[in-house]
Amino acid sequence: MSEACDRAALAAPLFDYTLRLADTALILGHRLSEWIGHAPVLEEELALGNIALDLIGEARALYSYAGAVEGKGRDEDALAYRRDAGGFRNLLLAEQPNGDFAATIVRQFLFSAFAQPFWRRLAASRDATLAAIAAKSEKEAAYHLRHAGEWLIRLGDGTEESHRRAQAALDELWPYSGELFERDAVEDRLIAAGIAVDPETLRAEWQRTVSAVLAEATLVAPERAWMQSGGRHGRHSEHLGHLLATMQFLQRAYPGATW
Amino acid sequence: MYTQGLLHGKDEDRGGPEPAEKLARFQERIDAEEKIEPNDWMPGAYRRTLIRMISQHAHSEIVGMLPEGNWITRAPSLRRKAALLAKVQDEGGHGLYLYAAAETLGVTREELVEQLLAGKAKYSSIFNYPSLSWADIGAIGWLVDGAAIMNQIPLCRCSYGPYARAMIRICKEESFHQRQGFEIMLTLCRGTPEQKAMAQDALDRWWWPSLMMFGPSDAQSQHSDASLRWKIKRFSNDELRQKFVDATVPQGHFLGLTFPDPELSFDDAAGHWRFGAIDWDEFRNVLAGNGPCNRQRMTQRQAAHERGAWVRAAAIAYGEKRRLREAAE
Amino acid sequence: MSEVPMPLWEVFIRARNGLAHKHVGSVHAADAAMALQAARDVYTRRGEGLSIWVVPSTAITASDPAEKDMMFEPTASKIYRHPTFYKVPEDVGSM
């Protein structure tokens, strides 16, 4: 097959793949931004803000690329603001509510422990744009992982109350960690083309990182958990609808306006 | 902060009359534009005035995060979302720098926060108004940050070193805030009729409160004299307010907006925009706690503080455990 | 106030092109690792930093400004410690 044919054939899975990454980054970034004005410590207002900004930045780069790959003229805002929940492809983990600070930290930790090795691998992608985005995102994810990990240790091994909250958060969010490692036809096509990362190859490292931090945090991962799934295919929790209703309101109320 | 560091300890100001000689020498240093640093001798009143001013400024930044933070989740584009998040985050940072500066005067952040949450501390009255539309975000950046910048640039030359240095850092960061706000207003005024109406409505609501930000007129202000003498404040309230009006009115006209002041007119001879009477009753009431959002702002801050207590306790508990473990090794 | 206060740390940053760490302010944190992160999150958002030092405020010993004369006057007048005190003919070349 000619190179042009290859590119055309890969456009659809590449769009889906990139959109999943973009949606996850945006939804998680949006969740973190909800903490502004409510954080437990002033220094943490800034820290969570930084993580949110990193993720929103990643989302913007990914949306722009996805729109270009799709080739229908949709820019970052068209993709972010004018799809309904069924069209979103983010991980379920990202859309879970902030809960208390422990839940936010656990969510971030489970995600970033995956994101860092993921971006590191993706930096070797044959797709130059994804590789460049990945190289930048890896550094960001490394910091998010350190931040969340250090906090998780302090919450787990802090006071009785913080330990209880951290354990409860872990129990609640663990069932969303399975989706991190899902692989479907989209990944299959792109892995064969040297573009995407096989998430299964990241499981061992993720497990090691998670186990080490949980041990130091004196927390216990649930033994068996039925893993939730569906985000990557547009089947979301009830939370996403409300999140999007807030996020997209102005664009929906004033269609066609420039902001 | 630095006072604990002195090798030989320091005599506390025990109240009582301060030696005229020391006061005179202090005034000489001020007049010579010398910077006063944390360990320097200073009159008790100077220290108290600074603690009051710096902490009020810090509280204002923190409370100021709320009306704008209100719109982060509804920001209508990704670019606006990121910019607003960065701006509000900056405000948190400014509060932090200012609390740090206040702490050099012998007070803790915890004490200051407690005063704020107990309703014993003042903060800029402007933040007791609600942010009702996206245009408010534009108006707040353009007007409120614009007014704040007028106040803040002179403070970069304040006689107290840590405050002056914090202000220099803040002013550097602040420069994008006003531009962001004005750009939003410009986009709205060039947009749909509904967007333009939104912008006009925001100006109608934020104009007078912005003028009140400069504080009572000079004739009415209690604190001005000493603050000016000690070069804590460099210009009077009325001077700064006039400067703000002169800079801002043409900007509003450029946007194609009208100001909610039938008496607004340009005085050719003096080269100033003359404006109508400020409703000082409203100002006093808002300061006294009767503004539209006073209770809501404090409730939100109190809730965040209370809900965060277990987190702070956990961090401290872990810190202790770690110290003990390391000591045992 | 019943709550235990968070310790205060002084923050020093060496800029990308800088040679020395400069004092930029302080942060509150419960331990050194968190202080370092807080310093990074608060004081390097505009790419200011390449290296951060955090020091517990209580660890800093400061000279007493009241002793300024005793501490610093004598050193200001020993001009023979400065190269400009010495005259070398230009013909000798740069020295």
mmCIF file of C-alpha atoms in Angstrom, chain A residues 48-189:
data_model
loop_
_atom_site.group_PDB
_atom_site.id
_atom_site.type_symbol
_atom_site.label_atom_id
_atom_site.label_comp_id
_atom_site.label_asym_id
_atom_site.label_seq_id
_atom_site.Cartn_x
_atom_site.Cartn_y
_atom_site.Cartn_z
ATOM 1 C CA LEU A 48 -3.601 21.598 41.871
ATOM 2 C CA GLY A 49 -3.880 24.596 39.579
ATOM 3 C CA ASN A 50 -0.559 23.687 37.994
ATOM 4 C CA ILE A 51 -1.627 20.109 37.392
ATOM 5 C CA ALA A 52 -4.921 21.280 35.914
ATOM 6 C CA LEU A 53 -3.117 23.688 33.601
ATOM 7 C CA ASP A 54 -0.728 20.956 32.467
ATOM 8 C CA LEU A 55 -3.635 18.667 31.627
ATOM 9 C CA ILE A 56 -5.647 21.353 29.864
ATOM 10 C CA GLY A 57 -2.535 22.193 27.848
ATOM 11 C CA GLU A 58 -2.129 18.539 26.883
ATOM 12 C CA ALA A 59 -5.798 18.409 25.931
ATOM 13 C CA ARG A 60 -5.483 21.464 23.701
ATOM 14 C CA ALA A 61 -2.491 20.047 21.828
ATOM 15 C CA LEU A 62 -4.235 16.704 21.401
ATOM 16 C CA TYR A 63 -7.563 18.209 20.290
ATOM 17 C CA SER A 64 -5.835 20.364 17.709
ATOM 18 C CA TYR A 65 -4.103 17.310 16.326
ATOM 19 C CA ALA A 66 -7.237 15.190 16.414
ATOM 20 C CA GLY A 67 -9.127 17.875 14.496
ATOM 21 C CA ALA A 68 -6.377 18.052 11.901
ATOM 22 C CA VAL A 69 -6.353 14.266 11.493
ATOM 23 C CA GLU A 70 -10.127 14.182 11.164
ATOM 24 C CA GLY A 71 -9.909 16.812 8.463
ATOM 25 C CA LYS A 72 -13.448 18.165 8.902
ATOM 26 C CA GLY A 73 -12.434 21.571 10.210
ATOM 27 C CA ARG A 74 -13.219 20.941 13.882
ATOM 28 C CA ASP A 75 -10.898 22.893 16.141
ATOM 29 C CA GLU A 76 -10.143 22.356 19.843
ATOM 30 C CA ASP A 77 -13.273 24.194 20.975
ATOM 31 C CA ALA A 78 -15.564 22.429 18.525
ATOM 32 C CA LEU A 79 -14.383 19.130 19.928
ATOM 33 C CA ALA A 80 -14.411 20.153 23.578
ATOM 34 C CA TYR A 81 -17.630 22.160 23.671
ATOM 35 C CA ARG A 82 -19.934 20.715 21.046
ATOM 36 C CA ARG A 83 -20.032 16.980 21.630
ATOM 37 C CA ASP A 84 -22.498 15.413 23.999
ATOM 38 C CA ALA A 85 -21.467 12.930 26.689
ATOM 39 C CA GLY A 86 -21.966 9.943 24.399
ATOM 40 C CA GLY A 87 -19.333 11.381 22.092
ATOM 41 C CA PHE A 88 -16.699 11.720 24.804
ATOM 42 C CA ARG A 89 -13.999 9.073 24.991
ATOM 43 C CA ASN A 90 -12.306 9.775 28.315
ATOM 44 C CA LEU A 91 -11.490 7.171 30.923
ATOM 45 C CA LEU A 92 -14.145 6.755 33.588
ATOM 46 C CA LEU A 93 -11.494 7.429 36.203
ATOM 47 C CA ALA A 94 -11.099 11.009 34.970
ATOM 48 C CA GLU A 95 -14.745 11.938 35.360
ATOM 49 C CA GLN A 96 -15.170 10.656 38.918
ATOM 50 C CA PRO A 97 -16.044 13.520 41.261
ATOM 51 C CA ASN A 98 -13.353 15.145 43.351
ATOM 52 C CA GLY A 99 -14.845 13.881 46.597
ATOM 53 C CA ASP A 100 -12.577 14.827 49.467
ATOM 54 C CA PHE A 101 -8.885 15.590 49.074
ATOM 55 C CA ALA A 102 -8.022 11.908 49.524
ATOM 56 C CA ALA A 103 -10.220 10.899 46.601
ATOM 57 C CA THR A 104 -8.666 13.550 44.385
ATOM 58 C CA ILE A 105 -5.171 12.421 45.329
ATOM 59 C CA VAL A 106 -5.945 8.727 44.807
ATOM 60 C CA ARG A 107 -7.518 9.469 41.426
ATOM 61 C CA GLN A 108 -4.483 11.483 40.379
ATOM 62 C CA PHE A 109 -2.035 8.908 41.669
ATOM 63 C CA LEU A 110 -3.625 5.930 39.921
ATOM 64 C CA PHE A 111 -3.809 7.920 36.710
ATOM 65 C CA SER A 112 -0.341 9.488 36.751
ATOM 66 C CA ALA A 113 1.342 6.200 37.655
ATOM 67 C CA PHE A 114 0.060 5.054 34.281
ATOM 68 C CA ALA A 115 0.441 8.330 32.393
ATOM 69 C CA GLN A 116 4.146 8.717 33.030
ATOM 70 C CA PRO A 117 5.308 5.405 31.526
ATOM 71 C CA PHE A 118 2.640 5.772 28.859
ATOM 72 C CA TRP A 119 3.966 9.123 27.633
ATOM 73 C CA ARG A 120 7.513 7.853 27.893
ATOM 74 C CA ARG A 121 6.689 5.012 25.464
ATOM 75 C CA LEU A 122 4.587 7.201 23.217
ATOM 76 C CA ALA A 123 7.544 9.580 22.824
ATOM 77 C CA ALA A 124 8.956 6.882 20.530
ATOM 78 C CA SER A 125 5.844 6.846 18.352
ATOM 79 C CA ARG A 126 6.246 6.877 14.576
ATOM 80 C CA ASP A 127 3.732 9.700 14.580
ATOM 81 C CA ALA A 128 5.902 12.772 15.054
ATOM 82 C CA THR A 129 3.147 14.951 16.515
ATOM 83 C CA LEU A 130 2.111 12.423 19.117
ATOM 84 C CA ALA A 131 5.757 11.788 19.935
ATOM 85 C CA ALA A 132 6.365 15.488 20.553
ATOM 86 C CA ILE A 133 3.253 15.863 22.715
ATOM 87 C CA ALA A 134 4.294 12.759 24.611
ATOM 88 C CA ALA A 135 7.806 14.025 25.308
ATOM 89 C CA LYS A 136 6.447 17.180 26.914
ATOM 90 C CA SER A 137 3.634 15.394 28.745
ATOM 91 C CA GLU A 138 5.955 12.851 30.268
ATOM 92 C CA LYS A 139 7.755 15.505 32.295
ATOM 93 C CA GLU A 140 4.445 16.880 33.472
ATOM 94 C CA ALA A 141 3.155 13.437 34.412
ATOM 95 C CA ALA A 142 6.362 12.729 36.312
ATOM 96 C CA TYR A 143 5.698 15.723 38.511
ATOM 97 C CA HIS A 144 1.998 14.872 38.944
ATOM 98 C CA LEU A 145 2.983 11.376 40.005
ATOM 99 C CA ARG A 146 5.479 12.653 42.545
ATOM 100 C CA HIS A 147 3.028 15.171 43.949
ATOM 101 C CA ALA A 148 0.163 12.708 44.238
ATOM 102 C CA GLY A 149 2.422 9.956 45.542
ATOM 103 C CA GLU A 150 3.917 12.108 48.291
ATOM 104 C CA TRP A 151 0.469 13.237 49.372
ATOM 105 C CA LEU A 152 -0.897 9.705 49.318
ATOM 106 C CA ILE A 153 1.892 8.601 51.640
ATOM 107 C CA ARG A 154 1.137 11.439 54.025
ATOM 108 C CA LEU A 155 -2.574 10.770 53.989
ATOM 109 C CA GLY A 156 -2.182 7.039 54.371
ATOM 110 C CA ASP A 157 0.451 7.307 57.081
ATOM 111 C CA GLY A 158 -0.783 10.525 58.690
ATOM 112 C CA THR A 159 -3.647 10.456 61.161
ATOM 113 C CA GLU A 160 -6.293 7.836 61.738
ATOM 114 C CA GLU A 161 -8.825 10.003 59.926
ATOM 115 C CA SER A 162 -6.625 10.621 56.903
ATOM 116 C CA HIS A 163 -5.820 6.914 56.714
ATOM 117 C CA ARG A 164 -9.486 6.016 56.796
ATOM 118 C CA ARG A 165 -10.323 8.515 54.067
ATOM 119 C CA ALA A 166 -7.422 7.416 51.878
ATOM 120 C CA GLN A 167 -8.361 3.760 52.184
ATOM 121 C CA ALA A 168 -11.994 4.523 51.411
ATOM 122 C CA ALA A 169 -10.943 6.495 48.348
ATOM 123 C CA LEU A 170 -8.707 3.675 47.174
ATOM 124 C CA ASP A 171 -11.510 1.136 47.576
ATOM 125 C CA GLU A 172 -13.892 3.383 45.666
ATOM 126 C CA LEU A 173 -11.593 4.259 42.757
ATOM 127 C CA TRP A 174 -9.697 0.988 42.287
ATOM 128 C CA PRO A 175 -12.413 -0.458 40.003
ATOM 129 C CA TYR A 176 -11.638 2.317 37.524
ATOM 130 C CA SER A 177 -8.000 1.382 37.179
ATOM 131 C CA GLY A 178 -8.648 -1.583 34.886
ATOM 132 C CA GLU A 179 -9.729 0.660 32.044
ATOM 133 C CA LEU A 180 -6.213 2.103 31.905
ATOM 134 C CA PHE A 181 -4.985 -1.161 30.375
ATOM 135 C CA GLU A 182 -7.759 -1.851 27.906
ATOM 136 C CA ARG A 183 -6.836 -2.449 24.328
ATOM 137 C CA ASP A 184 -9.197 -2.671 21.365
ATOM 138 C CA ALA A 185 -9.172 -2.594 17.558
ATOM 139 C CA VAL A 186 -8.113 1.060 17.571
ATOM 140 C CA GLU A 187 -4.966 0.255 19.497
ATOM 141 C CA ASP A 188 -4.384 -2.907 17.456
ATOM 142 C CA ARG A 189 -4.259 -0.979 14.171
#
